[in-house]
GROMACS .gro file of C-alpha atoms in nm:
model
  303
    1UNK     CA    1  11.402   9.062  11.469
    2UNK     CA    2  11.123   8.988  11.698
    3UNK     CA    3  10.770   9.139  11.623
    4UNK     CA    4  10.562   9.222  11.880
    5UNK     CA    5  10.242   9.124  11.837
    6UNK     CA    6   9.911   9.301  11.885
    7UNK     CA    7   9.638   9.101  11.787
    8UNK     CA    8   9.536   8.712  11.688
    9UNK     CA    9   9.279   8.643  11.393
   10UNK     CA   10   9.163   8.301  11.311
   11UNK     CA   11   8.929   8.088  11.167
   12UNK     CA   12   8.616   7.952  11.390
   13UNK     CA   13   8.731   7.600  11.316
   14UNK     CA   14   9.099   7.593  11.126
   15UNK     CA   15   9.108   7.244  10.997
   16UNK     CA   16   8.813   7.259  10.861
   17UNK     CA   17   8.755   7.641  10.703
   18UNK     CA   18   9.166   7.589  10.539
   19UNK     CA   19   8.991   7.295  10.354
   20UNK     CA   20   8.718   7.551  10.218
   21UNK     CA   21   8.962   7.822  10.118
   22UNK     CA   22   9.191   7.559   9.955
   23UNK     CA   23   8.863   7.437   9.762
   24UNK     CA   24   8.791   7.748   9.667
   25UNK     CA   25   9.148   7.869   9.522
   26UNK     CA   26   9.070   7.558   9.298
   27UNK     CA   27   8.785   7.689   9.191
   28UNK     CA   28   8.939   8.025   9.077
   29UNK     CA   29   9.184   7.851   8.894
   30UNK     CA   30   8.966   7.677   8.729
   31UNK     CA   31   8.819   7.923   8.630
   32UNK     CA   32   9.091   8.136   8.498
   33UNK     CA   33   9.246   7.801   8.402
   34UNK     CA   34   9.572   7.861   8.533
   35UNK     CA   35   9.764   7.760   8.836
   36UNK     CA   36   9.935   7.936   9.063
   37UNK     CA   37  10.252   7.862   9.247
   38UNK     CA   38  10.207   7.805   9.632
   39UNK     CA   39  10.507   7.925   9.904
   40UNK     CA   40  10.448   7.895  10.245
   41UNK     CA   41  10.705   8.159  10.424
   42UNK     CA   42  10.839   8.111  10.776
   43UNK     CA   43  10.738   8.519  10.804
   44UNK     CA   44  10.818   8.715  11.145
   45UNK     CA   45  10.420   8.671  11.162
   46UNK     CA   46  10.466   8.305  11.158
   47UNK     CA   47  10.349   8.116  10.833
   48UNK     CA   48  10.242   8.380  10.539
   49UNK     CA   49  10.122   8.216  10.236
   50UNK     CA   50  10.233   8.337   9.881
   51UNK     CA   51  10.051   8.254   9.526
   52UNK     CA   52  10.292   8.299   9.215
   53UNK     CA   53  10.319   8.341   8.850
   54UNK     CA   54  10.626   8.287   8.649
   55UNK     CA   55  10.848   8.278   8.988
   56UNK     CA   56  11.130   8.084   8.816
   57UNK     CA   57  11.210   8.353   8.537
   58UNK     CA   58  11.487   8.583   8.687
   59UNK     CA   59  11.504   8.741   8.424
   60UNK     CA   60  11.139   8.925   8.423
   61UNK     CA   61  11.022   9.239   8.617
   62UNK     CA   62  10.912   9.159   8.949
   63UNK     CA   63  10.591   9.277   9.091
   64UNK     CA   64  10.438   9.184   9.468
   65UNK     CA   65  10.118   9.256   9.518
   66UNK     CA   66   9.935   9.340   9.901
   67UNK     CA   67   9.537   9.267   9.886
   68UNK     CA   68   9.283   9.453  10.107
   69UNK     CA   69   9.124   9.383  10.444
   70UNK     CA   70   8.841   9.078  10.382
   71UNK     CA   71   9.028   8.965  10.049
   72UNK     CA   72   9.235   8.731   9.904
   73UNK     CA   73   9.558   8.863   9.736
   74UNK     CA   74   9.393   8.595   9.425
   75UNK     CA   75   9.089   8.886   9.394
   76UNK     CA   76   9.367   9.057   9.197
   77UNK     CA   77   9.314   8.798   8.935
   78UNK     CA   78   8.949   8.732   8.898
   79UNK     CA   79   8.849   8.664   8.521
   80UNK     CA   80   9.264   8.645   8.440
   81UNK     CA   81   9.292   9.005   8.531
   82UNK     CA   82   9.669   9.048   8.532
   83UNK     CA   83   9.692   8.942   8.174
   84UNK     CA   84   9.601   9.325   8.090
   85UNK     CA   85   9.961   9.415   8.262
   86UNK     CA   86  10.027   9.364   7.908
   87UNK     CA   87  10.359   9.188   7.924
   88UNK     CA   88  10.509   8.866   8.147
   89UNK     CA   89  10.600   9.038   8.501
   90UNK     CA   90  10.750   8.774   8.771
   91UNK     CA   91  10.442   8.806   9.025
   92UNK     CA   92  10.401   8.727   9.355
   93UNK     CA   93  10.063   8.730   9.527
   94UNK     CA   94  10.109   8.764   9.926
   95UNK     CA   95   9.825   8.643  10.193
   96UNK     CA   96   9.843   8.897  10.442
   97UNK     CA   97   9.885   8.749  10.783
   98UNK     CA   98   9.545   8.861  10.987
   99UNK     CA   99   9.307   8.849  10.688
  100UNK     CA  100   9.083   8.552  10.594
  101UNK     CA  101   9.333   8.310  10.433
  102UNK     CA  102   9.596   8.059  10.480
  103UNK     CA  103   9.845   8.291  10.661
  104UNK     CA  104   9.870   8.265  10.997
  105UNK     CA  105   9.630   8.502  11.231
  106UNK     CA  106   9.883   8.711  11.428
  107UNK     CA  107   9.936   9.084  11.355
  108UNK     CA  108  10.137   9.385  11.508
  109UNK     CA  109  10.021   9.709  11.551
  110UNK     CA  110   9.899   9.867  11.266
  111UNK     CA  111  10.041  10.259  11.341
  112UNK     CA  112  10.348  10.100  11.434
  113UNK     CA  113  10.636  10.024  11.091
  114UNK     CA  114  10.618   9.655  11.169
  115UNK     CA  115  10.404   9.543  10.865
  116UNK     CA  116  10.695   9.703  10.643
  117UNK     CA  117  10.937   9.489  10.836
  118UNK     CA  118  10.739   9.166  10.814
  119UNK     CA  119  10.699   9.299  10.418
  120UNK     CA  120  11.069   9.328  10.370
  121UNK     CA  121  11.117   8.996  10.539
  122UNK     CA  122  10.836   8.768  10.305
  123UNK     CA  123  11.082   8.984   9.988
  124UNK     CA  124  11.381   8.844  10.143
  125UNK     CA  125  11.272   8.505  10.212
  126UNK     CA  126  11.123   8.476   9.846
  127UNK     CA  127  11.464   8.560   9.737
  128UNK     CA  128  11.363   8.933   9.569
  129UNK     CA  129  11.639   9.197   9.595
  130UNK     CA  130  11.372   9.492   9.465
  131UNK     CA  131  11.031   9.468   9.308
  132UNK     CA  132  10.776   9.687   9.207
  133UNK     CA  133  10.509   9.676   9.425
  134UNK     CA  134  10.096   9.722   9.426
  135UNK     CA  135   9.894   9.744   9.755
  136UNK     CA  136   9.463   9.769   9.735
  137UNK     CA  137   9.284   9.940  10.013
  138UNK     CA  138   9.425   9.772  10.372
  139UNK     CA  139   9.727   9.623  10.108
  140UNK     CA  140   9.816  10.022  10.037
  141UNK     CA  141   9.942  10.077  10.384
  142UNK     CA  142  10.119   9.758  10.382
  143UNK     CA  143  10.302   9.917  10.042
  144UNK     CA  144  10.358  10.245  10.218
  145UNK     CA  145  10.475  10.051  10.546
  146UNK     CA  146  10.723   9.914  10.383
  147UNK     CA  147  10.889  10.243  10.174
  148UNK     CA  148  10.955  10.419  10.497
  149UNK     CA  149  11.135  10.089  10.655
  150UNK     CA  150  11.283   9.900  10.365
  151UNK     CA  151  11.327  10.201  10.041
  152UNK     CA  152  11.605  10.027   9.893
  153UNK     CA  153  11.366   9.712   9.815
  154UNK     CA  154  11.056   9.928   9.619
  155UNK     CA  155  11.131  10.041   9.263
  156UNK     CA  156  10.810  10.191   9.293
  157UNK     CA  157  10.499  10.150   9.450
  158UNK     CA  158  10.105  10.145   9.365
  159UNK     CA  159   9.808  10.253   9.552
  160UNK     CA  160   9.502  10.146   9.458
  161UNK     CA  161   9.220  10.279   9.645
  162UNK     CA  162   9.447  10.335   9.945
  163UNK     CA  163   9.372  10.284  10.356
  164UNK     CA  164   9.643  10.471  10.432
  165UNK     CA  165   9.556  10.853  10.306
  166UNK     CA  166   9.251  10.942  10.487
  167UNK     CA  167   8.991  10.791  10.728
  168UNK     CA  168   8.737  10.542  10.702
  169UNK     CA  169   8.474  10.737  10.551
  170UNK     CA  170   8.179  10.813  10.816
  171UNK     CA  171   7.918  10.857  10.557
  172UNK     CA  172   7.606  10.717  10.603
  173UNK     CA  173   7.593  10.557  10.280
  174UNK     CA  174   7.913  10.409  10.314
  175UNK     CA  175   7.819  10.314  10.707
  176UNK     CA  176   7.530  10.158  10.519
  177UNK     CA  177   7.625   9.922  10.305
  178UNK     CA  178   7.962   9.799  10.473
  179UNK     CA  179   7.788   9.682  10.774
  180UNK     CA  180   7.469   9.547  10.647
  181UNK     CA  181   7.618   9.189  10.586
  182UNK     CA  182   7.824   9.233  10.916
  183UNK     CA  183   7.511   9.344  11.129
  184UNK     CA  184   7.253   9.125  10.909
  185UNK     CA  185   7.398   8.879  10.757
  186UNK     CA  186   7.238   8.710  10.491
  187UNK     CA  187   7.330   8.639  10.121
  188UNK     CA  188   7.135   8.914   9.984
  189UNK     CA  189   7.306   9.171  10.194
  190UNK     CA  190   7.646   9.078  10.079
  191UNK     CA  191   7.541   9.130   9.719
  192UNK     CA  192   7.399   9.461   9.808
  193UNK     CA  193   7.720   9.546   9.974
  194UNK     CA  194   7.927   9.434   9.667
  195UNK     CA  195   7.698   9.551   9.424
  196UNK     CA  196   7.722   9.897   9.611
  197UNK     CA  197   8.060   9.926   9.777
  198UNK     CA  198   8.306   9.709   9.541
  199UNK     CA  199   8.179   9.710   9.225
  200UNK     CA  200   7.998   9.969   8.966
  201UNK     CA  201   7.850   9.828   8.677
  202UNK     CA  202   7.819   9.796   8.426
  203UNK     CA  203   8.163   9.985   8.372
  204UNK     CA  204   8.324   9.780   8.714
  205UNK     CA  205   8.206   9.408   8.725
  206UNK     CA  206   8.324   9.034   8.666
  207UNK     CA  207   8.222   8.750   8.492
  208UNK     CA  208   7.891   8.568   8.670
  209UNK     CA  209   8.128   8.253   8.741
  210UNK     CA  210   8.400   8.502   8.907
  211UNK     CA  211   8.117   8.747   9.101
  212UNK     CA  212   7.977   8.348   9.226
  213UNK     CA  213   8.380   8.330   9.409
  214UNK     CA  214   8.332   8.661   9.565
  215UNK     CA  215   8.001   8.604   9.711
  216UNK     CA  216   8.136   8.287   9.832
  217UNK     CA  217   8.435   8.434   9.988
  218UNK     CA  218   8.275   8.720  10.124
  219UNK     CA  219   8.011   8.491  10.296
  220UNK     CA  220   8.298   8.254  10.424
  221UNK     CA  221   8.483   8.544  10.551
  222UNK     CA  222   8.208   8.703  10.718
  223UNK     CA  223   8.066   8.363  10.885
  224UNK     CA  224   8.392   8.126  10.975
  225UNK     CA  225   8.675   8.407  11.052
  226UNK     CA  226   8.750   8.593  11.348
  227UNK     CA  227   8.865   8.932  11.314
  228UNK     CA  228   9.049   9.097  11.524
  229UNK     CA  229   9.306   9.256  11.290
  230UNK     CA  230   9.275   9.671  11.343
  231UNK     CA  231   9.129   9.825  10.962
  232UNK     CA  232   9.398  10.072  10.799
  233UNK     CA  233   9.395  10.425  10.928
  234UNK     CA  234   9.518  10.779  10.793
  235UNK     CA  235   9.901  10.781  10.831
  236UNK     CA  236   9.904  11.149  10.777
  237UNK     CA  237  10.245  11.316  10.827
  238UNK     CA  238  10.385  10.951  10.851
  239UNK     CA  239  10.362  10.924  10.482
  240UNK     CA  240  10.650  11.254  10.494
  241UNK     CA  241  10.883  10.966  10.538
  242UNK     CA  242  10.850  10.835  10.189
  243UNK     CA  243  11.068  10.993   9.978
  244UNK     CA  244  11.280  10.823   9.727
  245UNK     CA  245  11.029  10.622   9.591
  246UNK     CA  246  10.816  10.697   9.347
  247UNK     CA  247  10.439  10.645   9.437
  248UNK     CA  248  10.172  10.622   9.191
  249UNK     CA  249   9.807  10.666   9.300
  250UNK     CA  250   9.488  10.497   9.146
  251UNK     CA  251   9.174  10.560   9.285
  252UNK     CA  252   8.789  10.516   9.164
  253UNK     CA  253   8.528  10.775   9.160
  254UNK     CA  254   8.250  10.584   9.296
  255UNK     CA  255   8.497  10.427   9.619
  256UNK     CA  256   8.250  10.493   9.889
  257UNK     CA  257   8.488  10.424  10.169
  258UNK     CA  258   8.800  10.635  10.076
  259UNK     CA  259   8.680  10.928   9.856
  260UNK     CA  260   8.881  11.004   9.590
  261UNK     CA  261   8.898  11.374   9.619
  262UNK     CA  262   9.079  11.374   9.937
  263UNK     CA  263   9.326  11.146   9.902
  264UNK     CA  264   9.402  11.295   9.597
  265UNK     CA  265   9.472  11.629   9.798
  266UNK     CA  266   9.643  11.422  10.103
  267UNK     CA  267   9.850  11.261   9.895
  268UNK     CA  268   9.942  11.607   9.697
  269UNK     CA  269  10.036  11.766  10.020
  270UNK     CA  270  10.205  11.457  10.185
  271UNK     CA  271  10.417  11.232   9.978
  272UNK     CA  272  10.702  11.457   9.816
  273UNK     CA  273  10.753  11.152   9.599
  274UNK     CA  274  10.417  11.116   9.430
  275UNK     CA  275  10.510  11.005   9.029
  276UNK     CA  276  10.128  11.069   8.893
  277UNK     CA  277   9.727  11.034   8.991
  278UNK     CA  278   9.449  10.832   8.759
  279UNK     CA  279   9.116  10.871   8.863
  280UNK     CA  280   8.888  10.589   8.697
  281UNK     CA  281   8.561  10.712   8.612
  282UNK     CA  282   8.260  10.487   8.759
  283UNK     CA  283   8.503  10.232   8.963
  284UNK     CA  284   8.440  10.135   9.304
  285UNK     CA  285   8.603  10.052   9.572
  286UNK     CA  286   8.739   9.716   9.435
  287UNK     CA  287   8.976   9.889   9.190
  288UNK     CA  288   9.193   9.563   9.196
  289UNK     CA  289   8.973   9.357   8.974
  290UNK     CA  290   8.950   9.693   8.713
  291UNK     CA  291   9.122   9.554   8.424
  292UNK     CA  292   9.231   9.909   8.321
  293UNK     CA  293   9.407   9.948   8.644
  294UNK     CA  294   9.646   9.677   8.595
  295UNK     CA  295   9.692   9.761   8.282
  296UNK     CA  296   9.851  10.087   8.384
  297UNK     CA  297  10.043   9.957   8.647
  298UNK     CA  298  10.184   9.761   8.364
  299UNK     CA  299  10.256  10.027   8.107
  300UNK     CA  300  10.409  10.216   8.443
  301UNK     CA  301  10.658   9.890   8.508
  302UNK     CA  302  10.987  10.006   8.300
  303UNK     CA  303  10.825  10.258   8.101
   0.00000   0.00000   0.00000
């Protein structure tokens, strides 16, 4: 297959940012003191970089998991978070091509079903017949993406503060605060974003070493990429086309940009196949890094 493709990301100077972002995976592994396996997939996007746990045991559950726009797919385990799935699950952590990472820039268009293709293909090439899979914010439409193309492959799926069930909220709050550090840039603004936006203490935080590798990466992101990749957008009647397999929906009552509420009722009226709804009281918008969300994804992974 041959994807067209819409738009090129990148970073201001490759060599050199790759280097930082490479430095700075250290850094979260050593601070979760782990390490995580590295692929590098020849994708239909071109490279797409994949982090790992427990790849080599066939014999486990497998789970892939899509991170949001501005994020690494490694925010998913800041402070060792996917220990609370509860149980070993064969995990595969994939760099969406287009976001600040080591994946290459190129994307397709995003109301088109080419991300599910592209998502079927990095399955394929990592050797995965089906998997469970988990999608956050921008990584939610990727999930959804790829249950209309590629059903057979998705034992289930889970959205976590989905892109894909409503707009961008216009808000002014949420205006606010997600383009202070884009229109004034400065490392106080991107705390105030994250303090406001992605987090919600003291019930939705991380460790001070783990909050220092957001701020970094935030700051990195925001400074050294270019971003051209288009931001998730309501799929609407789109999502009518998932229906054999069973979607379950997370979502935080404090996520400024998609409001709980009404994706809760989108996703009620849309998605025929929708398993069950947790809202998690005083969560933000980062619901990936809530320890009690992964730990019902795993008590949802052969229940």
């Amino acid at each position: 297959m041959i994807m067209h493709i819409k738009y090129h990301s990148e970073f201001k100077n490759p060599q050199q940012d790759k280097v930082w972002f490479e430095k700075w995976v250290k850094q979260v592994e050593q601070v979760n003191q782990k390490t995580y396996s590295h692929f590098k997939i020849d994708s239909l996007l071109g490279k797409t970089a994949v982090w790992g746990l427990n790849t080599d045991n066939q014999n486990l559950e497998t789970l892939v998991i899509f991170p949001g726009a501005r994020t690494s797919a490694l925010f998913w385990d800041f402070d060792n978070n996917l220990n609370n799935l509860g149980k070993p699950v064969r995990l595969f952590m994939v760099e969406t091509n287009g976001l600040p990472n080591s994946s290459d820039g190129d994307t397709p268009d995003i109301k088109s079903n080419d991300y599910g293709a592209w998502a079927a293909d990095i399955l394929n090439k990592l050797g995965i017949q089906q998997a469970y899979i988990a999608g956050a914010s921008f990584g939610g439409l990727i999930c959804m993406k790829l249950c209309v193309t590629n059903p057979e492959k998705v034992k289930s799926a889970f959205l976590l503060n989905p892109g894909c069930l409503q707009p961008f909220s216009l808000s002014f709050k949420n205006l606010y605060y997600n383009l202070l550090p884009i229109v004034a840039l400065s490392l106080k603004n991107v705390i105030k974003f994250i303090d406001a936006a992605v987090f919600c203490k003291p019930e939705h935080m991380l460790s001070e070493s783990s909050e220092k590798l957001i701020i970094d990466y935030e700051v990195f992101a925001l400074t050294r990429y270019k971003d051209k990749t288009q931001k998730p957008y309501y799929m609407n009647d789109e999502l009518r086309e998932v229906k054999k397999t069973d979607i379950h929906l997370f979502v935080g009552d404090k996520d400024m940009l998609f409001p709980y509420n009404q994706s809760i009722k989108n996703a009620k009226a849309k998605l025929s196949s929708l398993k069950d709804v947790l809202v998690f009281k005083n969560v933000g918008h980062g619901i990936e890094t809530y320890s009690k969300a992964i730990k019902a994804i795993g008590d949802r992974i052969s229940a």
